Amino acid sequence: MYHVLSSSPLFRGLSAEELITLFQRINHYFKQFRSGEMLAQAGENVDKAILLISGRLQGEMVDFAGNSLKIEELDSPQMVAAAFLFGPQSRFPVYLSAITDGKILVIPKKDFISMLSLEPRVMVNYINIVSGKAQFLSGKITFLSLKTIREKIAYFLLQQMKNGANDLITIEKTQTNLAALFGITRPSLSRIILEMENQGILTWSRESVKILDLAKLNQILGK
Amino acid sequence: MYHVLSSSPLFRGLSAEELITLFQRINHYFKQFRSGEMLAQAGENVDKAILLISGRLQGEMVDFAGNSLKIEELDSPQMVAAAFLFGPQSRFPVYLSAITDGKILVIPKKDFISMLSLEPRVMVNYINIVSGKAQFLSGKITFLSLKTIREKIAYFLLQQMKNGANDLITIEKTQTNLAALFGITRPSLSRIILEMENQGILTWSRESVKILDLAKLNQILGK
DNA sequence: TTTTAAATGTAACATTTGTTACATTATCTA
DNA sequence: TAGATAATGTAACAAATGTTACATTTAAAA
């Protein structure tokens, strides 16, 4: 059990033995769940740290009218709702239900705080996790703030180039997937890509994109 | 000096005396800055915790083309870039410059970690700050994900009602401000508001909005 | 009160994106 | 290789929003 935990981001750097010693000093329990089981309601107070040990969970956002909006899936081993255990509104942002059978580790908030004090490595790990969430969301907002499809494409490609690619960028996603990621429709994406090809900015084949005019690509995000 | 700090979110719950004792055990220094001075470059590694003691700072986002995009202002006393001291990309997300004269407290990251271990109250405060950032950004994304102007208006108004208002909502912002907040143009906002008035959903006067048909307002966000 | 500035209403038109439908091409599988 | 399936190109049209310009109303200042 504990060797699974030692490979989770929260307990990175701690051996299974160290974990056993640590967990002898704090309250915690394991809980099995069945596929389809509801684990938490949206709005419910978060007073426990939850770690997904095995299995797969999903979070459903629900709008004001009661309809299910989006789905986020969680793989093990990972912490659940890490950024909602503390902070002004420590409430579940989603309905949490199980896609498969599995197991979670539950630590009451009070004990979780004790654990962070007892073991600085876990404290730093946890802060890294929450900070990472904030940084991820921050980047997502930058992207969502882009108005036109041209801007989204330009930003996406420049981001890929920043991450090491040269002017020949390998795209692992289909246009259909990209359109979903961008929150737009597939024909609209295709239309703009063809437009950019005709303007000599790039050539877009199935598996890769070649940047022909980097200046023009940058210009799209200027002003 | 330390009594200012004890009123900051990071040191909430600690007296000035406790802070003095705490700071005797960790490296730190104060630094004066002048209006207009550049305090940090975007992309620069964040290896120090920075607390704004007095004065006012601004953060400027810069796009790929080198143009300044958005401005965020920071008041004292407050922690600067709290969610970027840890996490996978611990780099400044903005250019940080001073609007007024003032003073910052700087704590090297290593010492900041020691401080969190030494004083669990500061640790919990810091985690609350970072979690709060993540939660704020999460809410912002929900809003940015709304596609139409009608949805944005409906969401905004329902949010106000959730925060205690009844069906008569006091609006402190002008339509011009709201449009900027929503990232749309003022005539477009005005147009949709008038449409919703004609549909009997609400009446919008300068200082307040009266909800006439809550069901219809909810329906806008449904499906 | 009069004047001025800000906020809002409104309209015509342009631009962008979505919708729908179908053709064409690539990729996978039997 | 043949057929099925997914991915992409493309077009006509609808819907949503931006742009620009000006009129009207309200609030603030002189």
JSON list of C-alpha atoms in Angstrom, two decimals, chain B residues 21-148:
[
{"chain": "B", "resi": 21, "resn": "THR", "atom": "CA", "xyz": [11.37, 36.22, 17.64]},
{"chain": "B", "resi": 22, "resn": "LEU", "atom": "CA", "xyz": [10.64, 34.34, 14.44]},
{"chain": "B", "resi": 23, "resn": "PHE", "atom": "CA", "xyz": [12.66, 36.68, 12.25]},
{"chain": "B", "resi": 24, "resn": "GLN", "atom": "CA", "xyz": [15.67, 36.39, 14.54]},
{"chain": "B", "resi": 25, "resn": "ARG", "atom": "CA", "xyz": [15.97, 32.83, 13.32]},
{"chain": "B", "resi": 26, "resn": "ILE", "atom": "CA", "xyz": [15.73, 33.35, 9.55]},
{"chain": "B", "resi": 27, "resn": "ASN", "atom": "CA", "xyz": [17.64, 35.41, 7.01]},
{"chain": "B", "resi": 28, "resn": "HIS", "atom": "CA", "xyz": [15.73, 38.33, 5.60]},
{"chain": "B", "resi": 29, "resn": "TYR", "atom": "CA", "xyz": [16.21, 41.93, 4.57]},
{"chain": "B", "resi": 30, "resn": "PHE", "atom": "CA", "xyz": [14.23, 45.04, 3.80]},
{"chain": "B", "resi": 31, "resn": "LYS", "atom": "CA", "xyz": [14.63, 46.99, 0.61]},
{"chain": "B", "resi": 32, "resn": "GLN", "atom": "CA", "xyz": [13.44, 50.46, -0.31]},
{"chain": "B", "resi": 33, "resn": "PHE", "atom": "CA", "xyz": [12.23, 51.10, -3.82]},
{"chain": "B", "resi": 34, "resn": "ARG", "atom": "CA", "xyz": [11.49, 54.24, -5.80]},
{"chain": "B", "resi": 35, "resn": "SER", "atom": "CA", "xyz": [8.50, 55.01, -7.97]},
{"chain": "B", "resi": 36, "resn": "GLY", "atom": "CA", "xyz": [9.08, 53.64, -11.45]},
{"chain": "B", "resi": 37, "resn": "GLU", "atom": "CA", "xyz": [11.76, 51.21, -10.37]},
{"chain": "B", "resi": 38, "resn": "MET", "atom": "CA", "xyz": [11.68, 47.74, -11.96]},
{"chain": "B", "resi": 39, "resn": "LEU", "atom": "CA", "xyz": [11.61, 45.06, -9.27]},
{"chain": "B", "resi": 40, "resn": "ALA", "atom": "CA", "xyz": [11.48, 41.88, -11.35]},
{"chain": "B", "resi": 41, "resn": "GLN", "atom": "CA", "xyz": [11.49, 40.79, -14.95]},
{"chain": "B", "resi": 42, "resn": "ALA", "atom": "CA", "xyz": [8.94, 38.36, -16.35]},
{"chain": "B", "resi": 43, "resn": "GLY", "atom": "CA", "xyz": [10.50, 34.92, -16.65]},
{"chain": "B", "resi": 44, "resn": "GLU", "atom": "CA", "xyz": [13.05, 35.66, -13.96]},
{"chain": "B", "resi": 45, "resn": "ASN", "atom": "CA", "xyz": [13.51, 32.85, -11.46]},
{"chain": "B", "resi": 46, "resn": "VAL", "atom": "CA", "xyz": [11.59, 33.33, -8.23]},
{"chain": "B", "resi": 47, "resn": "ASP", "atom": "CA", "xyz": [13.95, 32.29, -5.46]},
{"chain": "B", "resi": 48, "resn": "LYS", "atom": "CA", "xyz": [12.84, 34.76, -2.81]},
{"chain": "B", "resi": 49, "resn": "ALA", "atom": "CA", "xyz": [9.58, 35.44, -1.02]},
{"chain": "B", "resi": 50, "resn": "ILE", "atom": "CA", "xyz": [8.67, 39.11, -1.42]},
{"chain": "B", "resi": 51, "resn": "LEU", "atom": "CA", "xyz": [6.28, 40.94, 0.87]},
{"chain": "B", "resi": 52, "resn": "LEU", "atom": "CA", "xyz": [5.11, 44.41, -0.02]},
{"chain": "B", "resi": 53, "resn": "ILE", "atom": "CA", "xyz": [5.27, 46.41, 3.22]},
{"chain": "B", "resi": 54, "resn": "SER", "atom": "CA", "xyz": [4.36, 49.85, 1.94]},
{"chain": "B", "resi": 55, "resn": "GLY", "atom": "CA", "xyz": [3.72, 51.45, -1.42]},
{"chain": "B", "resi": 56, "resn": "ARG", "atom": "CA", "xyz": [2.07, 50.17, -4.52]},
{"chain": "B", "resi": 57, "resn": "LEU", "atom": "CA", "xyz": [3.29, 47.87, -7.30]},
{"chain": "B", "resi": 58, "resn": "GLN", "atom": "CA", "xyz": [2.02, 46.92, -10.71]},
{"chain": "B", "resi": 59, "resn": "GLY", "atom": "CA", "xyz": [2.43, 43.82, -12.80]},
{"chain": "B", "resi": 60, "resn": "GLU", "atom": "CA", "xyz": [2.50, 44.04, -16.59]},
{"chain": "B", "resi": 61, "resn": "MET", "atom": "CA", "xyz": [1.94, 41.05, -18.78]},
{"chain": "B", "resi": 62, "resn": "VAL", "atom": "CA", "xyz": [3.89, 41.13, -22.01]},
{"chain": "B", "resi": 63, "resn": "ASP", "atom": "CA", "xyz": [2.90, 39.23, -25.11]},
{"chain": "B", "resi": 64, "resn": "PHE", "atom": "CA", "xyz": [5.12, 37.51, -27.64]},
{"chain": "B", "resi": 65, "resn": "ALA", "atom": "CA", "xyz": [5.44, 40.64, -29.73]},
{"chain": "B", "resi": 66, "resn": "GLY", "atom": "CA", "xyz": [6.75, 42.60, -26.75]},
{"chain": "B", "resi": 67, "resn": "ASN", "atom": "CA", "xyz": [3.69, 44.70, -26.14]},
{"chain": "B", "resi": 68, "resn": "SER", "atom": "CA", "xyz": [2.31, 45.38, -22.69]},
{"chain": "B", "resi": 69, "resn": "LEU", "atom": "CA", "xyz": [-1.02, 43.69, -22.28]},
{"chain": "B", "resi": 70, "resn": "LYS", "atom": "CA", "xyz": [-2.70, 43.90, -18.91]},
{"chain": "B", "resi": 71, "resn": "ILE", "atom": "CA", "xyz": [-1.97, 45.55, -15.65]},
{"chain": "B", "resi": 72, "resn": "GLU", "atom": "CA", "xyz": [-2.61, 44.23, -12.19]},
{"chain": "B", "resi": 73, "resn": "GLU", "atom": "CA", "xyz": [-2.04, 46.40, -9.16]},
{"chain": "B", "resi": 74, "resn": "LEU", "atom": "CA", "xyz": [-0.88, 45.25, -5.75]},
{"chain": "B", "resi": 75, "resn": "ASP", "atom": "CA", "xyz": [-1.56, 46.98, -2.47]},
{"chain": "B", "resi": 76, "resn": "SER", "atom": "CA", "xyz": [0.36, 46.63, 0.75]},
{"chain": "B", "resi": 77, "resn": "PRO", "atom": "CA", "xyz": [0.66, 44.68, 2.91]},
{"chain": "B", "resi": 78, "resn": "GLN", "atom": "CA", "xyz": [0.56, 41.70, 0.63]},
{"chain": "B", "resi": 79, "resn": "MET", "atom": "CA", "xyz": [2.72, 38.91, -0.67]},
{"chain": "B", "resi": 80, "resn": "VAL", "atom": "CA", "xyz": [3.99, 39.23, -4.23]},
{"chain": "B", "resi": 81, "resn": "ALA", "atom": "CA", "xyz": [3.67, 36.35, -6.70]},
{"chain": "B", "resi": 82, "resn": "ALA", "atom": "CA", "xyz": [2.76, 34.00, -3.85]},
{"chain": "B", "resi": 83, "resn": "ALA", "atom": "CA", "xyz": [1.73, 31.18, -6.20]},
{"chain": "B", "resi": 84, "resn": "PHE", "atom": "CA", "xyz": [5.00, 31.35, -8.16]},
{"chain": "B", "resi": 85, "resn": "LEU", "atom": "CA", "xyz": [7.52, 30.76, -5.39]},
{"chain": "B", "resi": 86, "resn": "PHE", "atom": "CA", "xyz": [6.92, 27.01, -5.65]},
{"chain": "B", "resi": 87, "resn": "GLY", "atom": "CA", "xyz": [5.60, 24.77, -8.37]},
{"chain": "B", "resi": 88, "resn": "PRO", "atom": "CA", "xyz": [7.00, 23.51, -11.68]},
{"chain": "B", "resi": 89, "resn": "GLN", "atom": "CA", "xyz": [7.66, 26.94, -13.17]},
{"chain": "B", "resi": 90, "resn": "SER", "atom": "CA", "xyz": [8.77, 29.15, -10.34]},
{"chain": "B", "resi": 91, "resn": "ARG", "atom": "CA", "xyz": [9.22, 32.20, -12.55]},
{"chain": "B", "resi": 92, "resn": "PHE", "atom": "CA", "xyz": [7.69, 35.64, -12.44]},
{"chain": "B", "resi": 93, "resn": "PRO", "atom": "CA", "xyz": [4.61, 35.73, -14.66]},
{"chain": "B", "resi": 94, "resn": "VAL", "atom": "CA", "xyz": [4.75, 39.53, -15.00]},
{"chain": "B", "resi": 95, "resn": "TYR", "atom": "CA", "xyz": [7.09, 42.47, -15.07]},
{"chain": "B", "resi": 96, "resn": "LEU", "atom": "CA", "xyz": [6.99, 43.98, -11.61]},
{"chain": "B", "resi": 97, "resn": "SER", "atom": "CA", "xyz": [7.47, 47.70, -11.23]},
{"chain": "B", "resi": 98, "resn": "ALA", "atom": "CA", "xyz": [6.75, 50.32, -8.60]},
{"chain": "B", "resi": 99, "resn": "ILE", "atom": "CA", "xyz": [3.96, 52.88, -8.93]},
{"chain": "B", "resi": 100, "resn": "THR", "atom": "CA", "xyz": [4.96, 54.70, -5.74]},
{"chain": "B", "resi": 101, "resn": "ASP", "atom": "CA", "xyz": [7.90, 54.74, -3.36]},
{"chain": "B", "resi": 102, "resn": "GLY", "atom": "CA", "xyz": [7.80, 51.95, -0.83]},
{"chain": "B", "resi": 103, "resn": "LYS", "atom": "CA", "xyz": [9.46, 49.05, 0.90]},
{"chain": "B", "resi": 104, "resn": "ILE", "atom": "CA", "xyz": [9.59, 45.28, 0.52]},
{"chain": "B", "resi": 105, "resn": "LEU", "atom": "CA", "xyz": [10.65, 42.47, 2.81]},
{"chain": "B", "resi": 106, "resn": "VAL", "atom": "CA", "xyz": [12.69, 39.78, 1.09]},
{"chain": "B", "resi": 107, "resn": "ILE", "atom": "CA", "xyz": [13.14, 36.24, 2.40]},
{"chain": "B", "resi": 108, "resn": "PRO", "atom": "CA", "xyz": [15.27, 33.74, 0.46]},
{"chain": "B", "resi": 109, "resn": "LYS", "atom": "CA", "xyz": [13.27, 30.69, -0.52]},
{"chain": "B", "resi": 110, "resn": "LYS", "atom": "CA", "xyz": [15.34, 28.36, 1.66]},
{"chain": "B", "resi": 111, "resn": "ASP", "atom": "CA", "xyz": [14.68, 30.52, 4.71]},
{"chain": "B", "resi": 112, "resn": "PHE", "atom": "CA", "xyz": [11.04, 30.86, 3.76]},
{"chain": "B", "resi": 113, "resn": "ILE", "atom": "CA", "xyz": [10.74, 27.08, 3.87]},
{"chain": "B", "resi": 114, "resn": "SER", "atom": "CA", "xyz": [12.42, 27.04, 7.28]},
{"chain": "B", "resi": 115, "resn": "MET", "atom": "CA", "xyz": [9.97, 29.63, 8.48]},
{"chain": "B", "resi": 116, "resn": "LEU", "atom": "CA", "xyz": [7.01, 27.53, 7.36]},
{"chain": "B", "resi": 117, "resn": "SER", "atom": "CA", "xyz": [8.41, 24.58, 9.29]},
{"chain": "B", "resi": 118, "resn": "LEU", "atom": "CA", "xyz": [9.15, 26.62, 12.38]},
{"chain": "B", "resi": 119, "resn": "GLU", "atom": "CA", "xyz": [5.75, 28.27, 12.57]},
{"chain": "B", "resi": 120, "resn": "PRO", "atom": "CA", "xyz": [2.73, 26.15, 11.56]},
{"chain": "B", "resi": 121, "resn": "ARG", "atom": "CA", "xyz": [0.44, 29.19, 11.65]},
{"chain": "B", "resi": 122, "resn": "VAL", "atom": "CA", "xyz": [2.48, 30.87, 8.92]},
{"chain": "B", "resi": 123, "resn": "MET", "atom": "CA", "xyz": [2.47, 27.61, 6.98]},
{"chain": "B", "resi": 124, "resn": "VAL", "atom": "CA", "xyz": [-1.31, 27.38, 7.11]},
{"chain": "B", "resi": 125, "resn": "ASN", "atom": "CA", "xyz": [-1.60, 31.06, 6.22]},
{"chain": "B", "resi": 126, "resn": "TYR", "atom": "CA", "xyz": [0.63, 30.63, 3.21]},
{"chain": "B", "resi": 127, "resn": "ILE", "atom": "CA", "xyz": [-1.25, 27.56, 2.02]},
{"chain": "B", "resi": 128, "resn": "ASN", "atom": "CA", "xyz": [-4.46, 29.51, 2.43]},
{"chain": "B", "resi": 129, "resn": "ILE", "atom": "CA", "xyz": [-3.08, 32.31, 0.27]},
{"chain": "B", "resi": 130, "resn": "VAL", "atom": "CA", "xyz": [-1.96, 30.03, -2.55]},
{"chain": "B", "resi": 131, "resn": "SER", "atom": "CA", "xyz": [-5.17, 27.98, -2.38]},
{"chain": "B", "resi": 132, "resn": "GLY", "atom": "CA", "xyz": [-7.16, 31.20, -2.50]},
{"chain": "B", "resi": 133, "resn": "LYS", "atom": "CA", "xyz": [-5.33, 32.22, -5.67]},
{"chain": "B", "resi": 134, "resn": "ALA", "atom": "CA", "xyz": [-6.10, 28.88, -7.28]},
{"chain": "B", "resi": 135, "resn": "GLN", "atom": "CA", "xyz": [-9.75, 29.15, -6.28]},
{"chain": "B", "resi": 136, "resn": "PHE", "atom": "CA", "xyz": [-10.00, 32.67, -7.62]},
{"chain": "B", "resi": 137, "resn": "LEU", "atom": "CA", "xyz": [-8.48, 31.62, -10.93]},
{"chain": "B", "resi": 138, "resn": "SER", "atom": "CA", "xyz": [-10.77, 28.60, -11.06]},
{"chain": "B", "resi": 139, "resn": "GLY", "atom": "CA", "xyz": [-13.80, 30.85, -10.74]},
{"chain": "B", "resi": 140, "resn": "LYS", "atom": "CA", "xyz": [-12.44, 33.17, -13.38]},
{"chain": "B", "resi": 141, "resn": "ILE", "atom": "CA", "xyz": [-12.08, 30.27, -15.79]},
{"chain": "B", "resi": 142, "resn": "THR", "atom": "CA", "xyz": [-15.68, 29.23, -15.23]},
{"chain": "B", "resi": 143, "resn": "PHE", "atom": "CA", "xyz": [-16.65, 32.75, -16.21]},
{"chain": "B", "resi": 144, "resn": "LEU", "atom": "CA", "xyz": [-14.34, 32.93, -19.22]},
{"chain": "B", "resi": 145, "resn": "SER", "atom": "CA", "xyz": [-15.72, 29.62, -20.46]},
{"chain": "B", "resi": 146, "resn": "LEU", "atom": "CA", "xyz": [-19.13, 31.17, -20.95]},
{"chain": "B", "resi": 147, "resn": "LYS", "atom": "CA", "xyz": [-19.64, 31.72, -24.65]},
{"chain": "B", "resi": 148, "resn": "THR", "atom": "CA", "xyz": [-22.33, 34.32, -25.17]}
]
